[in-house]
């Protein structure tokens, strides 16, 4: 990221190189914060309302009072988008509990730290869309509050590194024999033309792109079965997909070195990918 890029920190738009926070910020000391990542196409945010709702839920879950109203967040996002030099962007927002002497309990009267930056949006390459990507699998050893979009991401970081070291795109996670999600994506399976989606509970993040895909399913004539999905069902699936703001929807064509279905992006994936493209701003 260019050091001159404009970032937002606690009310001030400033060059990245000038943006400084205290080493006592609880985001640094404890990972005590939440974040959002909003994709922006042609300077238009995708599903802003849903991202702001998820932000509100994450803040409420960790009991940080929301420092801004929805209208104020919207205005701030639009200003960040306006100032950034890219047409396709990804806006990152992080809110921490603020700066305080190190003590696990919540500090009295700390002001939340609010940080935003914009990076260029890097979508999957045409080759990845056409051929799909390789993934590995691992046991999901994260905490039980994965529905909170928390900056405490050590579990996700370690699990992603498993994929990196295997030359794979993502690590697909199973908890007690059931599919949860991946290190930074949701995972959907397709069997006999039906999308199988793990339940939206505290074991997975409510992904905005996953919700979009599930909402688009009837539009492409596909039904959704939202229920626990076993490892055996994942291994026998016709198709597996990743969804995330940066990946949109992407086919997994090998899992742990074995082909998914016939080893090529499936028929339902192709329809969904094409439909998704029509729904972007
Ligand atoms: C753990 C996890 N699950 C799912 C997702 C996908 O969420 P979204 O579609 O809102 O990007 C992400 C996004 O980074 C994530 O980190």
PDB file of C-alpha atoms in Angstrom, residues 188-197 213-214 216-227 233 236-241 261 266-272:
ATOM      1  CA  UNK A 188     -21.097 -24.215   0.153  1.00  0.00           C
ATOM      2  CA  UNK A 189     -21.590 -27.680  -1.332  1.00  0.00           C
ATOM      3  CA  UNK A 190     -23.805 -28.731  -4.234  1.00  0.00           C
ATOM      4  CA  UNK A 191     -25.350 -32.209  -4.426  1.00  0.00           C
ATOM      5  CA  UNK A 192     -27.846 -33.279  -7.091  1.00  0.00           C
ATOM      6  CA  UNK A 193     -28.453 -29.639  -8.003  1.00  0.00           C
ATOM      7  CA  UNK A 194     -29.206 -28.471  -4.422  1.00  0.00           C
ATOM      8  CA  UNK A 195     -26.965 -26.036  -2.527  1.00  0.00           C
ATOM      9  CA  UNK A 196     -26.093 -27.366   0.925  1.00  0.00           C
ATOM     10  CA  UNK A 197     -25.268 -24.560   3.371  1.00  0.00           C
ATOM     11  CA  UNK A 213     -25.368 -16.375  -3.290  1.00  0.00           C
ATOM     12  CA  UNK A 214     -28.126 -18.053  -1.250  1.00  0.00           C
ATOM     13  CA  UNK A 216     -29.595 -15.591  -5.849  1.00  0.00           C
ATOM     14  CA  UNK A 217     -30.192 -19.375  -5.825  1.00  0.00           C
ATOM     15  CA  UNK A 218     -33.927 -19.235  -6.698  1.00  0.00           C
ATOM     16  CA  UNK A 219     -33.103 -16.792  -9.506  1.00  0.00           C
ATOM     17  CA  UNK A 220     -31.021 -19.486 -11.207  1.00  0.00           C
ATOM     18  CA  UNK A 221     -33.577 -22.206 -10.404  1.00  0.00           C
ATOM     19  CA  UNK A 222     -31.634 -23.868  -7.587  1.00  0.00           C
ATOM     20  CA  UNK A 223     -32.886 -24.662  -4.085  1.00  0.00           C
ATOM     21  CA  UNK A 224     -30.974 -24.325  -0.831  1.00  0.00           C
ATOM     22  CA  UNK A 225     -30.850 -26.807   2.031  1.00  0.00           C
ATOM     23  CA  UNK A 226     -29.491 -25.036   5.122  1.00  0.00           C
ATOM     24  CA  UNK A 227     -28.508 -27.716   7.627  1.00  0.00           C
ATOM     25  CA  UNK A 233     -21.299 -35.183   2.259  1.00  0.00           C
ATOM     26  CA  UNK A 236     -19.195 -36.791  -2.000  1.00  0.00           C
ATOM     27  CA  UNK A 237     -20.361 -33.349  -3.224  1.00  0.00           C
ATOM     28  CA  UNK A 238     -20.717 -32.637  -6.947  1.00  0.00           C
ATOM     29  CA  UNK A 239     -19.418 -29.110  -6.401  1.00  0.00           C
ATOM     30  CA  UNK A 240     -17.799 -27.095  -3.620  1.00  0.00           C
ATOM     31  CA  UNK A 241     -17.694 -23.316  -3.596  1.00  0.00           C
ATOM     32  CA  UNK A 261     -16.926 -33.982  -8.569  1.00  0.00           C
ATOM     33  CA  UNK A 266     -19.649 -27.415 -12.078  1.00  0.00           C
ATOM     34  CA  UNK A 267     -22.773 -26.512 -13.990  1.00  0.00           C
ATOM     35  CA  UNK A 268     -24.442 -24.821 -11.005  1.00  0.00           C
ATOM     36  CA  UNK A 269     -21.293 -22.844 -10.213  1.00  0.00           C
ATOM     37  CA  UNK A 270     -21.135 -21.490 -13.759  1.00  0.00           C
ATOM     38  CA  UNK A 271     -24.737 -20.286 -13.569  1.00  0.00           C
ATOM     39  CA  UNK A 272     -24.216 -18.742 -10.128  1.00  0.00           C
TER      40      UNK A 272
END
